[in-house]
Amino acid sequence: MKNKNLSAVHFLIPAILSVLTTALCAIFPSAFVHGIGSLIRLAGKTFGLKSTDIKQFSEIFDQLKEASVLPPVWLLLLVFAACFAAAVWARKGKKGRRIAVAVIWLLLLLPLMLLSLWFSNVNDLQYGIVISALICMVMAGVF
Amino acid sequence: MRYLKKLTVLLLTVLLLLSGCAKRSEPEVFSSSGDSWTVGFGRAEITVTDDERKGLYIAGYNQGWHPTGLYDQSTAWAVWLQAGEESTLLIGVDCVALSSAHVEMIRERTAHLKSSSVNVYATHSHAGADTLGLWGPLMVDGKNDAFMEKLVDACVLAAEDAVADRREGELRFGTAEGEIEFLRDSRDPQAFDPDLHQLRFVPEDGEAGVRLYIYGAHAESLRGDNMMLSRDFPGVLCDLVEKETGDRAAFMPGAIGGLIMTQVIAEPAFANLNRTGQKLAEYALSIDPEEETVIEPELVHGRMEFSVPLDNTGFMFYKFLGILDKKVERAESATGYALWSEMTVLRLGELTLALIPGEIFPELVWGGAREPGLAEDPPLLCDIAEEYGAGKLLVVGLANDELGYIVPPSDFLVNETAPYLDRIEDQYGEDHYEETNSVGPECAVVIAETFEALMRAVNE
């Protein structure tokens, strides 16, 4: 069959998947930023790092628990639109197409969440800009 | 499709142009005059118990230092100044500095007093609790929420008392010539205003008046080893003047960037504190009433918001961590951001007060910068004031915000490896510490441009 006619029900699954993906991209920056202090403590315990250093770093980043985190709306809209289009296209095709789209979705999910984090505003400053500056300083031997 | 592309490009261009132009708000000006001045004064203590003290960090010098004792309680005071229908509330606090966020909080909480404007400044005491957040452990907020709440409450109480205290009378201006040897500029060239300036309100009913003192020195007579909470010399000065004259007194810091401080004239530290306060009280009491100028009851108030490129990555990290609560916007700068701040010009008769949101170098106000310099300095504030026919110009620092040091571009030098994080010494052996606590080299230019815009607006 050349063109498979899709009823409203067939758009439901793509819509759910798109909303789910967009929600993950929207929530991840906030969850990550608010939880950096805890992640540092966990890493310290897991890798047996120096406790005074861990305490100092986690105290610094615990301040972000109250930070205002705004994910990039433009990116979330793009993610939703792309996911929805891809899912509808997948449902129109054969099984092979659906598997391919599912694999790509899984592979791209984490990078998209990280991209959302990169472009999020944390206390009015773009996370990516602040982290870039920090990385430059570490590379220059400041810390 | 082509049409859509052209429209998108046009829209983006317009947006970019608009974003580049958003550097200053329109000046907000009001003025009025009357037959006499109406002035009121109020004061409230910011009490700290022994238990509460343990949760504070001492501001000004070292990071992570808890105060070990209490020498005297910090206070907040308010002066209501009115000529005709318009008024301004000048609220001062014994502390190192207050950010724009706390100034706004105080403004909101005093809105019911219906003053035409509220201006909040700090004495810059280096022996008070950390009210800015920079003196906790490294990169940890040193502010204590409970203390800040008490501070704001005290400002509101003081303002309410000032309103209740209002009386009519005469406002006078006088200056005591200070000894040049009493002050030092920690960084050459030596440039500072050694004089003590006084605004004195004499009420018609003969009751206690009000005296405001403006002096261009850091309130750090206790120096860096001190660990006791104190108002430093502004407290001693005001207490002595009040004891001698019966008038209520308040202190305002002048152009103290550079870094201008009083000399050590006694040992140990608390003897120096008392002797410094006594010396300034001697200056104050030496002002001959016959030589004071009577200020005509005319009030003109101009206020403007402006953005200044943020080059200091340290400040950016502190903003990221939520320690510095300032309004920012995307801009061309080393960090990609600019900070928003504000300036006020207050004209009282022939006297002009520039309320600057930081610690401005006197070289930028009166001159004396090193020549040739690393870059061109903006026009001097005193020259700008003269150009607009202003009489005497006085500078009040740390007013309505704290941008840090406002350093002349001609002498602005940062460490190449770690700009704004590590200090550097120049070819003359001068330590460029102030740059590490500044927004960037463009701040001085923006301050001068904003001052000129305000002078134009206020003198129209």
Coordinates of C-alpha atoms in Angstrom, one line a residue:
Chain A
M1 CA 0.0 0.0 0.0
K2 CA 1.4 3.4 -1.1
N3 CA -0.3 5.8 1.4
K4 CA -1.6 4.4 4.6
N5 CA -4.5 6.5 5.8
L6 CA -4.0 7.3 9.5
S7 CA -6.8 8.0 11.9
A8 CA -6.6 10.2 15.0
V9 CA -5.7 7.2 17.1
H10 CA -2.5 6.7 15.0
F11 CA -1.3 10.1 16.0
L12 CA -1.8 9.4 19.7
I13 CA 1.3 7.3 20.1
P14 CA 3.5 9.8 18.3
A15 CA 2.0 12.6 20.5
I16 CA 2.6 10.6 23.7
L17 CA 6.2 9.8 22.7
S18 CA 6.9 13.5 21.7
V19 CA 5.4 14.8 25.0
L20 CA 7.5 12.2 26.9
T21 CA 10.7 13.2 25.1
T22 CA 10.0 16.9 25.5
A23 CA 9.2 16.4 29.2
L24 CA 12.4 14.6 29.8
C25 CA 14.4 17.4 28.0
A26 CA 12.5 20.0 30.1
I27 CA 12.9 18.3 33.5
F28 CA 16.5 17.0 33.1
P29 CA 18.2 20.5 33.4
S30 CA 16.3 21.3 36.6
A31 CA 16.9 17.8 38.1
F32 CA 20.6 17.9 37.3
V33 CA 21.3 21.4 38.5
H34 CA 19.4 20.9 41.7
G35 CA 21.1 17.6 42.3
I36 CA 24.7 18.4 41.5
G37 CA 25.7 18.6 45.2
S38 CA 24.2 15.1 45.8
L39 CA 25.9 13.8 42.6
I40 CA 29.3 15.0 43.9
R41 CA 28.8 13.3 47.2
L42 CA 27.7 10.1 45.5
A43 CA 30.8 10.3 43.2
G44 CA 33.0 10.9 46.2
K45 CA 31.7 7.8 48.0
T46 CA 31.8 5.6 44.9
F47 CA 35.3 6.5 43.9
G48 CA 36.7 7.0 47.4
L49 CA 37.8 10.6 46.9
K50 CA 39.2 12.9 49.5
S51 CA 36.4 13.8 51.9
T52 CA 37.4 17.4 52.6
D53 CA 37.4 18.2 48.9
I54 CA 34.1 16.5 48.4
K55 CA 32.6 18.3 51.3
Q56 CA 33.8 21.7 50.0
F57 CA 32.6 21.1 46.4
S58 CA 29.3 19.7 47.4
E59 CA 28.7 22.7 49.8
I60 CA 29.4 25.0 46.9
F61 CA 27.1 23.3 44.5
D62 CA 24.4 22.6 47.1
Q63 CA 23.6 26.3 46.7
L64 CA 22.1 25.4 43.3
K65 CA 19.3 23.4 45.0
E66 CA 17.3 26.7 45.1
A67 CA 18.5 27.9 41.7
S68 CA 16.0 29.0 39.1
V69 CA 16.4 26.8 36.0
L70 CA 14.6 27.6 32.8
P71 CA 15.0 25.1 29.9
P72 CA 15.2 26.5 26.4
V73 CA 11.7 26.7 25.1
W74 CA 12.8 27.0 21.5
L75 CA 14.7 23.7 21.8
L76 CA 11.8 22.0 23.5
L77 CA 9.5 23.0 20.6
L78 CA 12.0 21.7 18.1
V79 CA 12.3 18.4 20.0
F80 CA 8.5 18.0 20.1
A81 CA 8.1 18.8 16.5
A82 CA 10.9 16.6 15.3
C83 CA 9.8 13.7 17.5
F84 CA 6.2 13.9 16.4
A85 CA 7.2 14.1 12.7
A86 CA 9.5 11.2 13.1
A87 CA 7.0 9.0 15.0
V88 CA 4.2 9.7 12.5
W89 CA 6.6 8.9 9.6
A90 CA 7.6 5.7 11.4
R91 CA 4.0 4.6 11.9
K92 CA 3.3 5.1 8.2
G93 CA 6.0 2.7 7.2
K94 CA 7.0 -0.9 7.7
K95 CA 8.4 -2.5 10.8
G96 CA 12.0 -1.9 9.8
R97 CA 11.4 1.9 9.7
R98 CA 9.8 1.9 13.2
I99 CA 12.8 -0.1 14.6
A100 CA 15.2 2.4 13.0
V101 CA 13.4 5.4 14.4
A102 CA 13.2 3.8 17.8
V103 CA 17.0 3.1 17.9
I104 CA 17.7 6.7 16.7
W105 CA 15.4 8.0 19.4
L106 CA 17.2 6.0 22.1
L107 CA 20.6 7.2 20.9
L108 CA 19.6 10.8 20.7
L109 CA 17.7 11.0 23.9
L110 CA 20.6 11.7 26.2
P111 CA 22.4 14.1 23.8
L112 CA 19.1 16.1 23.6
M113 CA 18.8 16.2 27.3
L114 CA 22.3 17.4 27.6
L115 CA 21.7 20.0 24.9
S116 CA 18.7 21.2 26.8
L117 CA 20.9 21.5 29.9
W118 CA 23.5 23.4 27.9
F119 CA 21.0 26.0 26.7
S120 CA 19.1 26.3 30.0
N121 CA 19.3 29.4 32.1
V122 CA 20.4 28.9 35.6
N123 CA 19.9 32.0 37.7
D124 CA 19.6 33.9 34.5
L125 CA 22.9 32.8 33.1
Q126 CA 23.2 30.2 30.3
Y127 CA 24.6 27.0 31.8
G128 CA 26.7 26.3 28.7
I129 CA 28.4 29.7 28.9
V130 CA 29.3 29.4 32.6
I131 CA 30.6 25.8 32.1
S132 CA 32.7 26.9 29.1
A133 CA 34.3 29.6 31.1
L134 CA 35.0 27.2 34.0
I135 CA 36.5 24.6 31.6
C136 CA 38.7 27.3 30.0
M137 CA 40.0 28.3 33.4
V138 CA 40.7 24.7 34.4
M139 CA 42.6 24.2 31.1
A140 CA 44.6 27.4 31.7
G141 CA 45.6 26.0 35.1
V142 CA 43.8 28.5 37.2
F143 CA 42.3 25.8 39.5
Chain B
M1 CA 9.7 31.1 0.6
R2 CA 12.1 33.8 -0.4
Y3 CA 9.8 36.4 1.1
L4 CA 9.8 34.4 4.4
K5 CA 13.6 34.3 4.5
K6 CA 13.8 38.1 4.0
L7 CA 11.2 38.7 6.7
T8 CA 13.1 36.5 9.1
V9 CA 16.4 38.3 8.4
L10 CA 14.7 41.7 8.8
L11 CA 13.1 40.6 12.1
L12 CA 16.4 39.3 13.5
T13 CA 18.3 42.5 12.5
V14 CA 15.7 44.6 14.2
L15 CA 15.9 42.5 17.4
L16 CA 19.7 42.6 17.4
L17 CA 19.7 46.4 17.0
L18 CA 17.1 46.8 19.8
S19 CA 19.1 44.6 22.1
G20 CA 22.2 46.6 21.5
C21 CA 20.4 49.8 22.3
A22 CA 19.0 48.7 25.6
K23 CA 21.8 50.2 27.8
R24 CA 20.1 52.9 29.8
S25 CA 16.6 53.6 30.9
E26 CA 15.0 57.0 30.5
P27 CA 15.9 59.3 33.4
E28 CA 13.1 59.6 36.0
V29 CA 13.2 63.2 37.3
F30 CA 11.1 65.0 39.8
S31 CA 11.6 68.4 41.5
S32 CA 9.9 70.7 43.9
S33 CA 10.6 73.7 46.1
G34 CA 9.2 75.1 49.3
D35 CA 9.5 77.8 51.9
S36 CA 11.6 75.5 54.1
W37 CA 13.1 72.0 54.4
T38 CA 11.2 69.3 56.1
V39 CA 13.5 66.7 57.6
G40 CA 13.0 63.8 59.9
F41 CA 15.4 61.2 61.3
G42 CA 15.0 57.7 62.6
R43 CA 17.3 54.9 63.7
A44 CA 17.0 51.3 64.6
E45 CA 19.5 48.7 65.9
I46 CA 20.1 45.5 64.0
T47 CA 20.6 43.4 67.1
V48 CA 22.7 40.3 67.1
T49 CA 22.7 37.8 70.0
D50 CA 25.7 35.7 70.9
D51 CA 24.0 32.6 69.3
E52 CA 23.1 34.5 66.2
R53 CA 26.6 35.8 65.8
K54 CA 27.9 32.3 65.3
G55 CA 25.9 32.0 62.1
L56 CA 27.5 35.1 60.6
Y57 CA 30.6 35.8 58.6
I58 CA 32.6 39.0 59.1
A59 CA 32.8 41.0 55.9
G60 CA 35.6 42.9 54.3
Y61 CA 38.9 41.0 54.4
N62 CA 39.0 37.2 54.9
Q63 CA 36.8 34.4 53.8
G64 CA 35.0 32.1 56.1
W65 CA 35.7 34.1 59.4
H66 CA 33.0 33.9 62.0
P67 CA 33.0 36.9 64.4
T68 CA 34.3 36.0 67.8
G69 CA 32.5 38.8 69.7
L70 CA 30.4 42.0 69.5
Y71 CA 31.9 45.4 70.0
D72 CA 28.9 47.5 69.1
Q73 CA 25.6 46.7 67.3
S74 CA 25.1 47.7 63.7
T75 CA 22.3 50.2 63.1
A76 CA 20.1 51.4 60.2
W77 CA 19.0 55.0 60.0
A78 CA 16.8 57.1 57.8
V79 CA 16.7 60.7 56.8
W80 CA 13.5 62.1 55.3
L81 CA 14.4 65.1 53.1
Q82 CA 11.6 67.2 51.6
A83 CA 11.2 70.6 49.9
G84 CA 7.7 71.4 48.7
E85 CA 5.7 68.3 47.7
E86 CA 8.5 66.0 46.8
S87 CA 10.7 64.0 49.1
T88 CA 13.5 61.5 49.3
L89 CA 14.3 58.9 52.0
L90 CA 18.0 58.4 52.5
I91 CA 18.4 55.1 54.4
G92 CA 21.9 54.1 55.6
V93 CA 23.1 50.9 57.1
D94 CA 26.2 50.0 59.1
C95 CA 27.4 47.2 56.8
V96 CA 29.9 46.5 54.0
A97 CA 27.4 46.9 51.1
L98 CA 23.9 46.1 49.9
S99 CA 23.0 44.6 46.6
S100 CA 20.2 46.0 44.4
A101 CA 18.0 43.0 45.4
H102 CA 18.0 44.1 49.0
V103 CA 17.6 47.7 48.1
E104 CA 14.5 46.8 46.2
M105 CA 13.2 44.8 49.2
I106 CA 13.7 47.9 51.4
R107 CA 11.9 50.0 48.8
E108 CA 9.0 47.7 48.6
R109 CA 8.7 47.5 52.4
T110 CA 8.8 51.4 52.8
A111 CA 6.4 52.1 49.9
H112 CA 3.6 52.8 52.4
L113 CA 5.5 55.9 53.6
K114 CA 4.8 57.5 50.2
S115 CA 8.2 59.1 49.8
S116 CA 8.9 60.2 46.2
S117 CA 12.0 58.1 46.2
V118 CA 14.0 55.8 48.5
N119 CA 17.8 55.7 48.3
V120 CA 19.7 53.1 50.3
Y121 CA 23.4 53.1 51.0
A122 CA 26.0 51.3 53.2
T123 CA 28.8 52.8 55.3
H124 CA 31.1 50.0 54.0
S125 CA 32.2 48.9 57.4
H126 CA 34.7 46.2 57.3
A127 CA 33.8 44.9 60.7
G128 CA 30.2 44.1 60.1
A129 CA 28.3 40.9 59.1
D130 CA 28.6 39.8 55.5
T131 CA 25.6 41.4 53.7
L132 CA 26.8 40.8 50.1
G133 CA 27.7 37.1 50.3
L134 CA 31.4 37.3 49.3
W135 CA 32.9 36.5 52.7
G136 CA 31.6 33.1 53.4
P137 CA 33.9 30.1 52.7
L138 CA 35.2 30.2 49.1
M139 CA 32.2 30.4 46.7
V140 CA 29.7 29.8 49.4
D141 CA 27.2 32.5 50.3
G142 CA 28.2 34.4 53.4
K143 CA 24.9 36.1 54.0
N144 CA 22.7 35.0 56.8
D145 CA 19.0 35.0 55.9
A146 CA 17.8 35.8 59.5
F147 CA 20.3 38.7 59.8
M148 CA 19.3 40.1 56.4
E149 CA 15.6 39.9 57.5
K150 CA 16.5 41.9 60.6
L151 CA 18.5 44.4 58.6
V152 CA 15.5 45.1 56.3
D153 CA 13.2 45.3 59.3
A154 CA 15.5 47.8 60.9
C155 CA 15.6 49.9 57.7
V156 CA 11.8 50.0 57.7
L157 CA 11.5 50.9 61.4
A158 CA 14.1 53.7 60.9
A159 CA 12.2 55.0 57.9
E160 CA 8.9 55.0 59.8
D161 CA 10.5 56.9 62.7
A162 CA 12.0 59.4 60.3
V163 CA 8.5 60.1 58.9
A164 CA 7.1 60.5 62.4
D165 CA 10.0 62.9 63.3
R166 CA 9.5 65.3 60.4
R167 CA 9.9 69.0 61.2
E168 CA 10.5 72.2 59.3
G169 CA 13.8 74.1 59.3
E170 CA 16.9 75.1 57.6
L171 CA 19.5 72.9 55.8
R172 CA 23.1 74.1 55.8
F173 CA 26.3 72.8 54.2
G174 CA 29.8 73.1 55.6
T175 CA 33.2 71.5 55.1
A176 CA 36.1 70.9 57.5
E177 CA 39.5 70.8 55.9
G178 CA 41.0 67.4 56.7
E179 CA 44.7 66.7 57.1
I180 CA 46.1 65.1 54.0
E181 CA 48.4 63.0 56.1
F182 CA 45.4 61.4 57.9
L183 CA 44.4 59.6 54.8
R184 CA 46.2 57.2 52.5
D185 CA 45.6 55.9 49.1
S186 CA 46.9 52.3 49.0
R187 CA 47.6 52.5 45.3
D188 CA 49.4 55.3 43.5
P189 CA 48.7 57.8 42.2
Q190 CA 47.7 59.5 45.5
A191 CA 44.3 61.0 44.8
F192 CA 41.5 61.6 47.4
D193 CA 39.3 64.2 49.0
P194 CA 40.7 64.7 52.6
D195 CA 37.8 66.9 53.7
L196 CA 34.8 66.1 55.9
H197 CA 31.5 67.5 54.5
Q198 CA 28.5 68.1 56.6
L199 CA 24.8 68.7 55.8
R200 CA 23.2 70.1 58.9
F201 CA 19.5 70.4 59.5
V202 CA 18.4 73.1 62.1
P203 CA 14.8 72.7 63.0
E204 CA 12.7 75.8 63.6
D205 CA 11.4 74.4 66.9
G206 CA 14.9 74.4 68.4
E207 CA 14.8 70.6 69.0
A208 CA 17.6 68.2 68.1
G209 CA 18.7 68.6 64.5
V210 CA 20.3 66.1 62.0
R211 CA 23.8 66.0 60.7
L212 CA 24.9 64.0 57.7
Y213 CA 28.7 63.4 57.2
I214 CA 30.3 62.6 53.9
Y215 CA 33.9 61.4 54.1
G216 CA 36.0 59.6 51.5
A217 CA 37.6 56.8 53.4
H218 CA 37.0 53.0 53.8
A219 CA 35.5 52.3 57.3
E220 CA 38.3 50.0 58.3
S221 CA 40.1 51.5 61.2
L222 CA 40.1 48.1 62.9
R223 CA 42.0 46.6 60.0
G224 CA 42.1 43.0 58.8
D225 CA 42.9 41.0 61.9
N226 CA 39.8 42.2 63.7
M227 CA 37.1 39.5 64.4
M228 CA 34.7 41.6 66.5
L229 CA 31.5 43.0 65.0
S230 CA 31.6 46.8 64.9
R231 CA 30.3 49.8 63.1
D232 CA 33.9 51.0 62.9
F233 CA 34.7 54.7 62.9
P234 CA 31.4 55.9 61.5
G235 CA 29.8 54.7 64.7
V236 CA 32.3 56.5 66.9
L237 CA 32.0 59.7 64.9
C238 CA 28.2 59.8 65.1
D239 CA 28.1 58.9 68.8
L240 CA 30.6 61.7 69.7
V241 CA 28.8 64.3 67.6
E242 CA 25.5 63.4 69.1
K243 CA 27.0 63.5 72.6
E244 CA 28.5 67.0 72.0
T245 CA 25.7 68.6 70.0
G246 CA 22.5 66.7 70.8
D247 CA 21.9 66.4 67.0
R248 CA 21.4 63.0 65.5
A249 CA 24.2 62.1 63.1
A250 CA 24.7 59.7 60.2
F251 CA 27.7 58.8 58.0
M252 CA 27.9 58.5 54.2
P253 CA 31.0 57.1 52.4
G254 CA 32.4 59.3 49.6
A255 CA 34.7 58.3 46.7
I256 CA 36.7 55.6 48.5
G257 CA 38.0 53.5 45.6
G258 CA 41.7 53.3 45.1
L259 CA 41.8 52.2 48.1
I260 CA 41.3 55.2 50.4
M261 CA 41.6 54.6 54.1
T262 CA 42.6 56.4 57.3
Q263 CA 46.1 56.0 58.7
V264 CA 46.7 53.9 61.8
I265 CA 47.2 56.5 64.5
A266 CA 47.0 54.4 67.6
E267 CA 47.5 50.8 68.8
P268 CA 45.9 48.4 69.4
A269 CA 43.1 48.2 66.8
F270 CA 40.3 49.4 69.1
A271 CA 42.4 52.3 70.3
N272 CA 42.8 53.2 66.6
L273 CA 39.1 52.9 66.1
N274 CA 38.3 55.3 68.9
R275 CA 41.1 57.7 68.0
T276 CA 40.0 57.8 64.4
G277 CA 36.4 58.5 65.3
Q278 CA 37.6 61.2 67.7
K279 CA 39.7 62.8 65.0
L280 CA 36.8 62.9 62.6
A281 CA 34.5 64.2 65.3
E282 CA 37.0 67.0 65.9
Y283 CA 36.8 67.9 62.2
A284 CA 33.0 67.8 62.4
L285 CA 32.8 70.1 65.4
S286 CA 35.3 72.5 63.9
I287 CA 32.9 73.5 61.2
D288 CA 32.0 77.1 61.9
P289 CA 28.3 77.8 61.7
E290 CA 29.1 81.2 60.4
E291 CA 30.9 79.7 57.4
E292 CA 28.1 77.3 56.5
T293 CA 26.1 77.8 53.3
V294 CA 22.3 77.9 53.6
I295 CA 20.8 75.5 51.1
E296 CA 17.7 76.8 49.4
P297 CA 14.7 74.5 49.9
E298 CA 14.8 73.1 46.3
L299 CA 15.0 69.4 45.7
V300 CA 15.6 67.8 42.3
H301 CA 16.0 64.1 42.0
G302 CA 17.1 62.2 38.9
R303 CA 17.4 58.4 38.7
M304 CA 18.5 56.2 35.9
E305 CA 19.1 52.5 35.3
F306 CA 22.0 51.4 33.2
S307 CA 23.7 48.2 32.1
V308 CA 27.4 47.7 32.3
P309 CA 29.4 44.9 30.6
L310 CA 30.4 42.2 33.0
D311 CA 33.9 41.0 32.4
N312 CA 34.6 39.6 35.8
T313 CA 34.2 35.8 35.6
G314 CA 34.4 35.6 39.4
F315 CA 31.2 37.8 39.7
M316 CA 29.6 35.6 37.0
F317 CA 30.2 32.4 39.0
Y318 CA 28.8 34.1 42.1
K319 CA 25.7 35.1 40.1
F320 CA 25.4 31.5 38.8
L321 CA 25.6 30.1 42.3
G322 CA 22.9 32.5 43.4
I323 CA 25.1 34.4 45.8
L324 CA 25.0 37.7 43.8
D325 CA 21.4 38.5 43.0
K326 CA 21.6 41.0 40.1
K327 CA 19.6 41.6 37.0
V328 CA 21.6 40.6 33.9
E329 CA 21.2 40.6 30.1
R330 CA 23.2 39.2 27.2
A331 CA 25.8 41.7 26.0
E332 CA 29.2 42.0 24.3
S333 CA 31.6 41.4 27.2
A334 CA 34.2 38.8 28.3
T335 CA 31.4 36.8 30.0
G336 CA 28.7 37.4 27.4
Y337 CA 26.6 39.3 30.0
A338 CA 26.0 42.8 31.3
L339 CA 24.7 43.8 34.8
W340 CA 21.9 46.3 35.4
S341 CA 22.4 48.9 38.1
E342 CA 21.3 52.4 38.8
M343 CA 22.5 55.9 39.7
T344 CA 20.8 58.8 41.3
V345 CA 21.7 62.5 41.2
L346 CA 20.2 64.6 44.0
R347 CA 20.3 68.3 43.8
L348 CA 19.7 70.2 47.1
G349 CA 19.7 73.8 46.2
E350 CA 23.1 74.5 44.7
L351 CA 24.6 71.2 46.1
T352 CA 24.7 68.1 43.9
L353 CA 25.0 64.7 45.3
A354 CA 25.9 61.8 43.0
L355 CA 24.8 58.5 44.5
I356 CA 27.2 56.0 42.9
P357 CA 26.5 52.3 43.1
G358 CA 30.1 51.3 44.0
E359 CA 33.5 52.4 45.1
I360 CA 34.6 55.0 42.6
F361 CA 38.3 56.0 42.4
P362 CA 38.7 59.7 43.2
E363 CA 40.7 60.0 40.0
L364 CA 37.5 59.6 38.1
V365 CA 35.8 62.3 40.1
W366 CA 38.4 65.0 40.5
G367 CA 41.4 63.9 38.4
G368 CA 44.9 62.9 39.3
A369 CA 45.1 59.7 37.2
R370 CA 48.5 58.5 36.1
E371 CA 49.5 59.8 32.6
P372 CA 50.1 58.4 30.1
G373 CA 47.6 55.6 31.0
L374 CA 46.8 52.2 29.6
A375 CA 43.6 53.6 28.0
E376 CA 41.7 56.9 27.9
D377 CA 39.6 57.8 30.9
P378 CA 36.1 59.2 30.6
P379 CA 35.5 62.9 31.5
L380 CA 35.8 63.7 35.2
L381 CA 32.5 63.8 37.1
C382 CA 33.4 67.3 38.5
D383 CA 33.9 68.6 35.0
I384 CA 30.6 67.2 33.9
A385 CA 28.9 68.8 36.9
E386 CA 30.5 72.1 36.2
E387 CA 29.5 71.9 32.5
Y388 CA 25.9 71.7 33.6
G389 CA 26.2 74.6 36.1
A390 CA 26.1 72.4 39.2
G391 CA 27.5 74.1 42.3
K392 CA 29.4 71.9 44.7
L393 CA 29.6 68.2 43.8
L394 CA 29.6 65.5 46.5
V395 CA 29.9 61.8 45.8
V396 CA 28.2 59.2 47.9
G397 CA 29.5 55.7 47.2
L398 CA 27.8 52.3 47.8
A399 CA 24.4 53.8 47.0
N400 CA 21.5 51.6 45.8
D401 CA 23.9 48.8 44.7
E402 CA 27.5 47.5 44.9
L403 CA 29.3 47.1 41.6
G404 CA 32.6 46.9 43.3
Y405 CA 35.5 49.1 42.5
I406 CA 35.1 51.6 39.6
V407 CA 38.6 51.7 38.3
P408 CA 40.0 54.2 35.8
P409 CA 40.6 52.6 32.4
S410 CA 43.9 54.3 32.3
D411 CA 45.1 52.2 35.2
F412 CA 43.0 49.0 34.6
L413 CA 45.2 45.9 34.6
V414 CA 44.3 42.2 35.1
N415 CA 46.2 39.0 35.5
E416 CA 46.7 37.5 32.0
T417 CA 46.4 33.9 33.2
A418 CA 43.5 34.3 35.6
P419 CA 41.8 37.7 34.9
Y420 CA 39.8 38.9 37.9
L421 CA 40.7 35.8 39.9
D422 CA 44.4 36.6 40.6
R423 CA 46.0 39.9 41.2
I424 CA 48.9 41.5 39.3
E425 CA 51.6 44.0 40.0
D426 CA 52.3 46.7 37.4
Q427 CA 55.6 48.2 36.2
Y428 CA 55.5 50.6 39.1
G429 CA 55.1 47.8 41.7
E430 CA 51.5 48.7 42.3
D431 CA 49.1 45.9 43.3
H432 CA 46.0 45.9 41.1
Y433 CA 43.8 44.2 43.6
E434 CA 40.8 46.5 42.9
E435 CA 40.3 45.0 39.4
T436 CA 39.6 41.6 40.9
N437 CA 36.6 43.2 42.7
S438 CA 35.4 45.2 39.7
V439 CA 32.9 44.6 37.0
G440 CA 35.3 45.5 34.2
P441 CA 37.1 48.5 32.6
E442 CA 34.0 49.8 30.9
C443 CA 32.2 50.5 34.2
A444 CA 34.0 53.9 34.6
V445 CA 32.9 55.0 31.1
V446 CA 29.3 53.9 31.7
I447 CA 29.2 55.6 35.1
A448 CA 30.4 58.9 33.5
E449 CA 27.9 58.7 30.6
T450 CA 25.1 57.9 33.0
F451 CA 26.1 60.8 35.2
E452 CA 26.1 63.2 32.3
A453 CA 22.7 62.0 31.1
L454 CA 21.4 62.6 34.6
M455 CA 23.0 66.0 35.0
R456 CA 21.4 67.0 31.7
A457 CA 18.0 65.7 32.8
V458 CA 18.2 67.3 36.3
N459 CA 19.4 70.7 35.1
E460 CA 16.9 71.1 32.2

